[in-house]
Amino acid sequence: AIAAWSRVEQRLYLARAPAGYRTLYWFRGAGMIAFSTRLRALLTLADVPRDLDDSAVANFLILNHGPPEQTLYRAIQRVPMGHLAILEPHRTSLSAHWTAPEPGSLRHRCDDDYVEHGREVLDKAVADALRTTNPPTLLLTGGLDSTAIAESAVRSRAPEKLLAVTRKPQSMPHEGNGRYFDETTRVAALAARLPGLDWHSVGDEDDGSDELDARRFFLEAGAPSRAPNNVAWFFPVYRFMHQRGSQVSIGGEQGNTYFSD
């Protein structure tokens, strides 16, 4: 997410990346504009009304994402992913600065050409994500997405090793019928084949803290959170990264679907 102010044009530019992993909220009131990557920050301002948007609350309860610019609060707007909001003294505009290619618009002569083109796009995206001031960390699972990223990242970082982490649960539900929860066995096989990985597994911690407190997640986000334990699952990984001087993680998202299809 980015915010830029043009003194000459008297314009505030607010934009989000296409993937949309960093949120960006804004409020416009009498004589003021406030924006933040966290909803909670805006709610600390006395001039920001906290009136709920009934339609947004209804959408949230039935798992309908609704308009992408909508939040639970009537006065607060969200910049949709891949969009640019321009706020001027008497006007606000919103437009997309990136859209996905039209399905079926790419044409190659044979299947091998599609594979090669896909590898080039993946390598470019991974190389861009690895441009960090601190050592990046690969969040590695046994799926198709992060393993494909691992192959590409190792080539990009060679001969330097790439720090990789897999979350290992200490207690797991019953496995079977093709279901598994501990992915370290599969990742260990990949790490053995890719010597460019500095791979570690990180287990559960018992430090006495209550990181699954739903109230805490509500206060942090400024809105109800679904499945907060999914977020807390990565907390031990983030602490491990901090110990190794890493502040940026890279991983896959829905890659099993993309690469399988």
PDB file of C-alpha atoms in Angstrom:
ATOM      1  CA  ALA A   1       0.000   0.000   0.000  1.00  0.00           C
ATOM      2  CA  ILE A   2       1.167   3.532  -0.685  1.00  0.00           C
ATOM      3  CA  ALA A   3       0.058   7.072   0.098  1.00  0.00           C
ATOM      4  CA  ALA A   4       1.450  10.106  -1.730  1.00  0.00           C
ATOM      5  CA  TRP A   5       0.572  13.785  -1.353  1.00  0.00           C
ATOM      6  CA  SER A   6       1.010  16.238  -4.225  1.00  0.00           C
ATOM      7  CA  ARG A   7       1.255  19.759  -2.830  1.00  0.00           C
ATOM      8  CA  VAL A   8       1.083  21.303  -6.304  1.00  0.00           C
ATOM      9  CA  GLU A   9      -2.011  19.381  -7.404  1.00  0.00           C
ATOM     10  CA  GLN A  10      -3.549  19.336  -3.907  1.00  0.00           C
ATOM     11  CA  ARG A  11      -4.217  15.627  -4.349  1.00  0.00           C
ATOM     12  CA  LEU A  12      -3.811  12.643  -2.054  1.00  0.00           C
ATOM     13  CA  TYR A  13      -3.085   9.368  -3.855  1.00  0.00           C
ATOM     14  CA  LEU A  14      -3.926   6.106  -2.063  1.00  0.00           C
ATOM     15  CA  ALA A  15      -3.160   2.818  -3.825  1.00  0.00           C
ATOM     16  CA  ARG A  16      -3.002  -0.899  -3.092  1.00  0.00           C
ATOM     17  CA  ALA A  17      -1.049  -3.642  -4.810  1.00  0.00           C
ATOM     18  CA  PRO A  18      -2.988  -6.155  -6.961  1.00  0.00           C
ATOM     19  CA  ALA A  19      -2.600  -9.008  -4.447  1.00  0.00           C
ATOM     20  CA  GLY A  20      -4.130  -6.833  -1.727  1.00  0.00           C
ATOM     21  CA  TYR A  21      -2.319  -8.325   1.270  1.00  0.00           C
ATOM     22  CA  ARG A  22      -1.896  -4.872   2.828  1.00  0.00           C
ATOM     23  CA  THR A  23      -5.187  -3.164   3.563  1.00  0.00           C
ATOM     24  CA  LEU A  24      -5.705   0.602   3.234  1.00  0.00           C
ATOM     25  CA  TYR A  25      -8.591   2.513   4.820  1.00  0.00           C
ATOM     26  CA  TRP A  26      -9.570   6.163   4.602  1.00  0.00           C
ATOM     27  CA  PHE A  27     -12.037   8.595   6.107  1.00  0.00           C
ATOM     28  CA  ARG A  28     -13.093  11.967   4.772  1.00  0.00           C
ATOM     29  CA  GLY A  29     -14.821  14.437   7.087  1.00  0.00           C
ATOM     30  CA  ALA A  30     -15.243  18.155   7.540  1.00  0.00           C
ATOM     31  CA  GLY A  31     -11.823  19.676   7.021  1.00  0.00           C
ATOM     32  CA  MET A  32      -9.885  16.438   7.423  1.00  0.00           C
ATOM     33  CA  ILE A  33      -8.782  13.255   5.684  1.00  0.00           C
ATOM     34  CA  ALA A  34      -7.361  10.324   7.623  1.00  0.00           C
ATOM     35  CA  PHE A  35      -5.944   7.087   6.249  1.00  0.00           C
ATOM     36  CA  SER A  36      -4.223   4.021   7.658  1.00  0.00           C
ATOM     37  CA  THR A  37      -3.362   0.426   6.859  1.00  0.00           C
ATOM     38  CA  ARG A  38      -5.177  -0.528  10.063  1.00  0.00           C
ATOM     39  CA  LEU A  39      -8.838   0.054  10.748  1.00  0.00           C
ATOM     40  CA  ARG A  40      -8.141   0.275  14.456  1.00  0.00           C
ATOM     41  CA  ALA A  41      -5.962   3.349  13.973  1.00  0.00           C
ATOM     42  CA  LEU A  42      -8.793   5.307  12.364  1.00  0.00           C
ATOM     43  CA  LEU A  43     -11.145   4.317  15.179  1.00  0.00           C
ATOM     44  CA  THR A  44      -8.862   6.034  17.714  1.00  0.00           C
ATOM     45  CA  LEU A  45      -9.678   9.426  16.141  1.00  0.00           C
ATOM     46  CA  ALA A  46     -12.480  11.313  17.859  1.00  0.00           C
ATOM     47  CA  ASP A  47     -13.680  12.850  14.572  1.00  0.00           C
ATOM     48  CA  VAL A  48     -14.291   9.473  12.919  1.00  0.00           C
ATOM     49  CA  PRO A  49     -17.908   8.289  13.488  1.00  0.00           C
ATOM     50  CA  ARG A  50     -18.375   4.692  14.568  1.00  0.00           C
ATOM     51  CA  ASP A  51     -21.862   4.213  13.126  1.00  0.00           C
ATOM     52  CA  LEU A  52     -22.157   0.705  11.711  1.00  0.00           C
ATOM     53  CA  ASP A  53     -23.217   0.042   8.137  1.00  0.00           C
ATOM     54  CA  ASP A  54     -26.129  -2.386   8.449  1.00  0.00           C
ATOM     55  CA  SER A  55     -25.665  -3.805   4.943  1.00  0.00           C
ATOM     56  CA  ALA A  56     -21.950  -4.394   5.570  1.00  0.00           C
ATOM     57  CA  VAL A  57     -22.684  -6.197   8.834  1.00  0.00           C
ATOM     58  CA  ALA A  58     -25.255  -8.374   7.037  1.00  0.00           C
ATOM     59  CA  ASN A  59     -22.754  -9.164   4.275  1.00  0.00           C
ATOM     60  CA  PHE A  60     -20.147 -10.120   6.869  1.00  0.00           C
ATOM     61  CA  LEU A  61     -22.502 -12.462   8.727  1.00  0.00           C
ATOM     62  CA  ILE A  62     -23.504 -14.403   5.585  1.00  0.00           C
ATOM     63  CA  LEU A  63     -19.902 -14.538   4.249  1.00  0.00           C
ATOM     64  CA  ASN A  64     -20.723 -12.231   1.369  1.00  0.00           C
ATOM     65  CA  HIS A  65     -17.689 -10.057   0.676  1.00  0.00           C
ATOM     66  CA  GLY A  66     -19.918  -7.326  -0.740  1.00  0.00           C
ATOM     67  CA  PRO A  67     -18.530  -4.180  -2.393  1.00  0.00           C
ATOM     68  CA  PRO A  68     -14.728  -4.219  -1.985  1.00  0.00           C
ATOM     69  CA  GLU A  69     -14.645  -0.592  -0.783  1.00  0.00           C
ATOM     70  CA  GLN A  70     -17.170  -1.293   1.987  1.00  0.00           C
ATOM     71  CA  THR A  71     -16.253  -1.651   5.684  1.00  0.00           C
ATOM     72  CA  LEU A  72     -18.350  -2.327   8.759  1.00  0.00           C
ATOM     73  CA  TYR A  73     -18.315   1.403   9.493  1.00  0.00           C
ATOM     74  CA  ARG A  74     -20.407   3.716   7.341  1.00  0.00           C
ATOM     75  CA  ALA A  75     -17.872   6.567   7.423  1.00  0.00           C
ATOM     76  CA  ILE A  76     -14.760   4.502   6.615  1.00  0.00           C
ATOM     77  CA  GLN A  77     -13.920   3.317   3.110  1.00  0.00           C
ATOM     78  CA  ARG A  78     -11.435   0.711   1.912  1.00  0.00           C
ATOM     79  CA  VAL A  79      -9.221   1.050  -1.152  1.00  0.00           C
ATOM     80  CA  PRO A  80      -9.883  -2.171  -3.117  1.00  0.00           C
ATOM     81  CA  MET A  81      -6.866  -4.229  -4.142  1.00  0.00           C
ATOM     82  CA  GLY A  82      -5.362  -3.144  -7.428  1.00  0.00           C
ATOM     83  CA  HIS A  83      -7.071   0.254  -7.179  1.00  0.00           C
ATOM     84  CA  LEU A  84      -6.075   3.898  -6.902  1.00  0.00           C
ATOM     85  CA  ALA A  85      -8.097   6.455  -4.928  1.00  0.00           C
ATOM     86  CA  ILE A  86      -7.495  10.154  -5.649  1.00  0.00           C
ATOM     87  CA  LEU A  87      -8.794  12.597  -3.041  1.00  0.00           C
ATOM     88  CA  GLU A  88      -8.987  16.256  -4.083  1.00  0.00           C
ATOM     89  CA  PRO A  89     -10.471  19.234  -2.180  1.00  0.00           C
ATOM     90  CA  HIS A  90     -13.946  18.747  -3.681  1.00  0.00           C
ATOM     91  CA  ARG A  91     -13.784  15.375  -5.405  1.00  0.00           C
ATOM     92  CA  THR A  92     -12.883  11.738  -4.833  1.00  0.00           C
ATOM     93  CA  SER A  93     -12.283   9.219  -7.617  1.00  0.00           C
ATOM     94  CA  LEU A  94     -11.552   5.498  -7.587  1.00  0.00           C
ATOM     95  CA  SER A  95     -10.143   3.474 -10.480  1.00  0.00           C
ATOM     96  CA  ALA A  96      -8.346   0.197 -11.112  1.00  0.00           C
ATOM     97  CA  HIS A  97      -4.643   0.480 -11.907  1.00  0.00           C
ATOM     98  CA  TRP A  98      -4.288  -3.260 -12.588  1.00  0.00           C
ATOM     99  CA  THR A  99      -6.622  -5.950 -13.885  1.00  0.00           C
ATOM    100  CA  ALA A 100      -6.013  -9.638 -14.484  1.00  0.00           C
ATOM    101  CA  PRO A 101      -5.518 -10.720 -18.111  1.00  0.00           C
ATOM    102  CA  GLU A 102      -8.639 -11.955 -19.848  1.00  0.00           C
ATOM    103  CA  PRO A 103      -8.825 -15.783 -19.590  1.00  0.00           C
ATOM    104  CA  GLY A 104      -7.968 -17.396 -22.905  1.00  0.00           C
ATOM    105  CA  SER A 105      -6.249 -14.295 -24.319  1.00  0.00           C
ATOM    106  CA  LEU A 106      -2.806 -15.965 -24.305  1.00  0.00           C
ATOM    107  CA  ARG A 107      -2.066 -18.128 -27.330  1.00  0.00           C
ATOM    108  CA  HIS A 108       0.980 -20.387 -27.835  1.00  0.00           C
ATOM    109  CA  ARG A 109       1.698 -23.062 -30.432  1.00  0.00           C
ATOM    110  CA  CYS A 110       2.170 -26.003 -28.049  1.00  0.00           C
ATOM    111  CA  ASP A 111       1.853 -27.027 -24.405  1.00  0.00           C
ATOM    112  CA  ASP A 112       5.604 -26.758 -23.794  1.00  0.00           C
ATOM    113  CA  ASP A 113       5.474 -23.061 -24.716  1.00  0.00           C
ATOM    114  CA  TYR A 114       2.805 -22.457 -22.080  1.00  0.00           C
ATOM    115  CA  VAL A 115       4.947 -24.234 -19.479  1.00  0.00           C
ATOM    116  CA  GLU A 116       8.011 -22.188 -20.374  1.00  0.00           C
ATOM    117  CA  HIS A 117       6.051 -18.945 -20.330  1.00  0.00           C
ATOM    118  CA  GLY A 118       4.555 -19.848 -16.958  1.00  0.00           C
ATOM    119  CA  ARG A 119       8.031 -20.532 -15.581  1.00  0.00           C
ATOM    120  CA  GLU A 120       9.248 -17.135 -16.814  1.00  0.00           C
ATOM    121  CA  VAL A 121       6.316 -15.325 -15.148  1.00  0.00           C
ATOM    122  CA  LEU A 122       6.824 -17.231 -11.882  1.00  0.00           C
ATOM    123  CA  ASP A 123      10.578 -16.533 -11.865  1.00  0.00           C
ATOM    124  CA  LYS A 124       9.993 -12.820 -12.414  1.00  0.00           C
ATOM    125  CA  ALA A 125       7.356 -12.592  -9.663  1.00  0.00           C
ATOM    126  CA  VAL A 126       9.514 -14.513  -7.189  1.00  0.00           C
ATOM    127  CA  ALA A 127      12.636 -12.464  -8.002  1.00  0.00           C
ATOM    128  CA  ASP A 128      10.662  -9.260  -7.405  1.00  0.00           C
ATOM    129  CA  ALA A 129       9.393 -10.564  -4.043  1.00  0.00           C
ATOM    130  CA  LEU A 130      12.940 -11.464  -2.942  1.00  0.00           C
ATOM    131  CA  ARG A 131      14.194  -7.870  -3.218  1.00  0.00           C
ATOM    132  CA  THR A 132      14.407  -7.149   0.512  1.00  0.00           C
ATOM    133  CA  THR A 133      16.862  -5.313   2.760  1.00  0.00           C
ATOM    134  CA  ASN A 134      16.786  -8.229   5.238  1.00  0.00           C
ATOM    135  CA  PRO A 135      17.053 -11.951   4.517  1.00  0.00           C
ATOM    136  CA  PRO A 136      13.646 -13.192   3.305  1.00  0.00           C
ATOM    137  CA  THR A 137      12.021 -16.335   4.671  1.00  0.00           C
ATOM    138  CA  LEU A 138      10.139 -18.868   2.569  1.00  0.00           C
ATOM    139  CA  LEU A 139       7.020 -20.254   4.280  1.00  0.00           C
ATOM    140  CA  LEU A 140       7.215 -23.766   2.919  1.00  0.00           C
ATOM    141  CA  THR A 141       4.507 -26.431   2.890  1.00  0.00           C
ATOM    142  CA  GLY A 142       4.042 -29.662   0.981  1.00  0.00           C
ATOM    143  CA  GLY A 143       1.716 -28.042  -1.560  1.00  0.00           C
ATOM    144  CA  LEU A 144       2.334 -27.219  -5.191  1.00  0.00           C
ATOM    145  CA  ASP A 145       2.435 -23.449  -4.656  1.00  0.00           C
ATOM    146  CA  SER A 146       5.241 -22.992  -2.138  1.00  0.00           C
ATOM    147  CA  THR A 147       7.303 -25.855  -3.598  1.00  0.00           C
ATOM    148  CA  ALA A 148       7.188 -24.192  -7.029  1.00  0.00           C
ATOM    149  CA  ILE A 149       8.244 -20.911  -5.394  1.00  0.00           C
ATOM    150  CA  ALA A 150      11.067 -22.740  -3.603  1.00  0.00           C
ATOM    151  CA  GLU A 151      12.453 -24.067  -6.900  1.00  0.00           C
ATOM    152  CA  SER A 152      12.351 -20.590  -8.432  1.00  0.00           C
ATOM    153  CA  ALA A 153      13.710 -18.797  -5.343  1.00  0.00           C
ATOM    154  CA  VAL A 154      16.685 -21.135  -5.003  1.00  0.00           C
ATOM    155  CA  ARG A 155      17.659 -20.442  -8.606  1.00  0.00           C
ATOM    156  CA  SER A 156      17.273 -16.716  -8.036  1.00  0.00           C
ATOM    157  CA  ARG A 157      19.285 -16.641  -4.792  1.00  0.00           C
ATOM    158  CA  ALA A 158      22.106 -18.985  -5.828  1.00  0.00           C
ATOM    159  CA  PRO A 159      24.732 -19.409  -4.510  1.00  0.00           C
ATOM    160  CA  GLU A 160      23.282 -17.764  -1.362  1.00  0.00           C
ATOM    161  CA  LYS A 161      21.043 -20.030   0.701  1.00  0.00           C
ATOM    162  CA  LEU A 162      17.382 -19.204   1.270  1.00  0.00           C
ATOM    163  CA  LEU A 163      15.923 -19.446   4.781  1.00  0.00           C
ATOM    164  CA  ALA A 164      12.819 -21.665   4.755  1.00  0.00           C
ATOM    165  CA  VAL A 165      10.409 -22.548   7.570  1.00  0.00           C
ATOM    166  CA  THR A 166       7.642 -25.126   7.909  1.00  0.00           C
ATOM    167  CA  ARG A 167       5.117 -24.980  10.742  1.00  0.00           C
ATOM    168  CA  LYS A 168       4.942 -28.335  12.536  1.00  0.00           C
ATOM    169  CA  PRO A 169       1.989 -29.039  14.856  1.00  0.00           C
ATOM    170  CA  GLN A 170       2.718 -30.992  18.037  1.00  0.00           C
ATOM    171  CA  SER A 171      -0.812 -32.352  18.365  1.00  0.00           C
ATOM    172  CA  MET A 172      -2.889 -33.225  15.327  1.00  0.00           C
ATOM    173  CA  PRO A 173      -6.354 -34.582  14.528  1.00  0.00           C
ATOM    174  CA  HIS A 174      -6.665 -38.023  13.003  1.00  0.00           C
ATOM    175  CA  GLU A 175      -5.008 -38.347   9.609  1.00  0.00           C
ATOM    176  CA  GLY A 176      -6.193 -40.622   6.845  1.00  0.00           C
ATOM    177  CA  ASN A 177      -8.144 -40.841   3.601  1.00  0.00           C
ATOM    178  CA  GLY A 178      -5.609 -38.603   1.909  1.00  0.00           C
ATOM    179  CA  ARG A 179      -5.668 -36.001   4.707  1.00  0.00           C
ATOM    180  CA  TYR A 180      -2.497 -35.000   6.528  1.00  0.00           C
ATOM    181  CA  PHE A 181      -1.565 -32.128   8.814  1.00  0.00           C
ATOM    182  CA  ASP A 182       2.176 -32.584   9.412  1.00  0.00           C
ATOM    183  CA  GLU A 183       3.881 -31.535   6.181  1.00  0.00           C
ATOM    184  CA  THR A 184       7.481 -31.797   7.382  1.00  0.00           C
ATOM    185  CA  THR A 185       8.071 -35.248   5.829  1.00  0.00           C
ATOM    186  CA  ARG A 186       7.207 -33.958   2.365  1.00  0.00           C
ATOM    187  CA  VAL A 187       9.136 -30.732   2.860  1.00  0.00           C
ATOM    188  CA  ALA A 188      12.198 -32.633   4.152  1.00  0.00           C
ATOM    189  CA  ALA A 189      12.265 -34.560   0.868  1.00  0.00           C
ATOM    190  CA  LEU A 190      12.158 -31.282  -1.062  1.00  0.00           C
ATOM    191  CA  ALA A 191      14.890 -29.725   1.111  1.00  0.00           C
ATOM    192  CA  ALA A 192      17.116 -32.739   0.460  1.00  0.00           C
ATOM    193  CA  ARG A 193      16.711 -32.187  -3.265  1.00  0.00           C
ATOM    194  CA  LEU A 194      17.295 -28.405  -3.022  1.00  0.00           C
ATOM    195  CA  PRO A 195      20.585 -27.819  -1.146  1.00  0.00           C
ATOM    196  CA  GLY A 196      20.041 -24.081  -1.614  1.00  0.00           C
ATOM    197  CA  LEU A 197      17.425 -24.171   1.173  1.00  0.00           C
ATOM    198  CA  ASP A 198      18.309 -23.497   4.797  1.00  0.00           C
ATOM    199  CA  TRP A 199      15.235 -25.327   6.068  1.00  0.00           C
ATOM    200  CA  HIS A 200      13.836 -25.469   9.609  1.00  0.00           C
ATOM    201  CA  SER A 201      10.638 -26.809  11.165  1.00  0.00           C
ATOM    202  CA  VAL A 202       9.011 -24.752  13.916  1.00  0.00           C
ATOM    203  CA  GLY A 203       6.695 -26.368  16.449  1.00  0.00           C
ATOM    204  CA  ASP A 204       4.195 -25.181  19.017  1.00  0.00           C
ATOM    205  CA  GLU A 205       5.279 -23.034  21.928  1.00  0.00           C
ATOM    206  CA  ASP A 206       4.005 -22.909  25.486  1.00  0.00           C
ATOM    207  CA  ASP A 207       5.010 -19.488  26.754  1.00  0.00           C
ATOM    208  CA  GLY A 208       1.883 -18.925  28.834  1.00  0.00           C
ATOM    209  CA  SER A 209       0.411 -16.321  26.471  1.00  0.00           C
ATOM    210  CA  ASP A 210      -3.156 -16.521  25.226  1.00  0.00           C
ATOM    211  CA  GLU A 211      -2.669 -15.801  21.537  1.00  0.00           C
ATOM    212  CA  LEU A 212      -6.051 -17.227  20.573  1.00  0.00           C
ATOM    213  CA  ASP A 213      -8.022 -14.683  22.594  1.00  0.00           C
ATOM    214  CA  ALA A 214     -10.880 -13.684  20.272  1.00  0.00           C
ATOM    215  CA  ARG A 215     -11.342 -10.361  22.078  1.00  0.00           C
ATOM    216  CA  ARG A 216      -7.717  -9.456  21.439  1.00  0.00           C
ATOM    217  CA  PHE A 217      -8.109 -10.101  17.718  1.00  0.00           C
ATOM    218  CA  PHE A 218     -11.275  -8.018  17.664  1.00  0.00           C
ATOM    219  CA  LEU A 219      -9.511  -5.069  19.309  1.00  0.00           C
ATOM    220  CA  GLU A 220      -6.453  -5.343  17.072  1.00  0.00           C
ATOM    221  CA  ALA A 221      -8.445  -5.457  13.836  1.00  0.00           C
ATOM    222  CA  GLY A 222     -11.262  -3.121  14.826  1.00  0.00           C
ATOM    223  CA  ALA A 223     -13.698  -5.682  13.432  1.00  0.00           C
ATOM    224  CA  PRO A 224     -14.701  -9.321  14.056  1.00  0.00           C
ATOM    225  CA  SER A 225     -12.130 -11.882  12.918  1.00  0.00           C
ATOM    226  CA  ARG A 226     -12.918 -15.245  11.381  1.00  0.00           C
ATOM    227  CA  ALA A 227     -10.816 -18.208  12.511  1.00  0.00           C
ATOM    228  CA  PRO A 228      -8.269 -16.153  14.509  1.00  0.00           C
ATOM    229  CA  ASN A 229      -6.325 -19.324  15.291  1.00  0.00           C
ATOM    230  CA  ASN A 230      -5.362 -19.438  11.603  1.00  0.00           C
ATOM    231  CA  VAL A 231      -3.465 -16.195  12.185  1.00  0.00           C
ATOM    232  CA  ALA A 232      -1.969 -17.291  15.508  1.00  0.00           C
ATOM    233  CA  TRP A 233      -0.690 -20.460  13.833  1.00  0.00           C
ATOM    234  CA  PHE A 234       2.123 -18.388  12.304  1.00  0.00           C
ATOM    235  CA  PHE A 235       3.161 -16.499  15.460  1.00  0.00           C
ATOM    236  CA  PRO A 236       5.947 -18.997  16.383  1.00  0.00           C
ATOM    237  CA  VAL A 237       7.221 -18.713  12.806  1.00  0.00           C
ATOM    238  CA  TYR A 238       7.317 -14.928  13.021  1.00  0.00           C
ATOM    239  CA  ARG A 239       9.292 -15.132  16.277  1.00  0.00           C
ATOM    240  CA  PHE A 240      11.754 -17.525  14.641  1.00  0.00           C
ATOM    241  CA  MET A 241      12.142 -15.124  11.702  1.00  0.00           C
ATOM    242  CA  HIS A 242      12.768 -12.228  14.090  1.00  0.00           C
ATOM    243  CA  GLN A 243      15.544 -14.209  15.789  1.00  0.00           C
ATOM    244  CA  ARG A 244      17.186 -14.776  12.408  1.00  0.00           C
ATOM    245  CA  GLY A 245      16.945 -11.107  11.401  1.00  0.00           C
ATOM    246  CA  SER A 246      14.244 -11.729   8.774  1.00  0.00           C
ATOM    247  CA  GLN A 247      11.256  -9.401   8.396  1.00  0.00           C
ATOM    248  CA  VAL A 248       9.777 -10.513   5.053  1.00  0.00           C
ATOM    249  CA  SER A 249       8.088 -13.832   4.295  1.00  0.00           C
ATOM    250  CA  ILE A 250       7.216 -15.270   0.906  1.00  0.00           C
ATOM    251  CA  GLY A 251       4.808 -18.113   0.272  1.00  0.00           C
ATOM    252  CA  GLY A 252       2.113 -19.487  -1.972  1.00  0.00           C
ATOM    253  CA  GLU A 253      -1.594 -18.713  -2.015  1.00  0.00           C
ATOM    254  CA  GLN A 254      -4.123 -21.103  -3.553  1.00  0.00           C
ATOM    255  CA  GLY A 255      -1.356 -22.529  -5.721  1.00  0.00           C
ATOM    256  CA  ASN A 256      -2.694 -26.072  -5.597  1.00  0.00           C
ATOM    257  CA  THR A 257      -5.705 -24.834  -7.537  1.00  0.00           C
ATOM    258  CA  TYR A 258      -3.742 -22.703 -10.004  1.00  0.00           C
ATOM    259  CA  PHE A 259      -1.021 -25.223 -10.798  1.00  0.00           C
ATOM    260  CA  SER A 260      -3.425 -28.173 -10.917  1.00  0.00           C
ATOM    261  CA  ASP A 261      -5.825 -26.442 -13.296  1.00  0.00           C
TER     262      ASP A 261
END
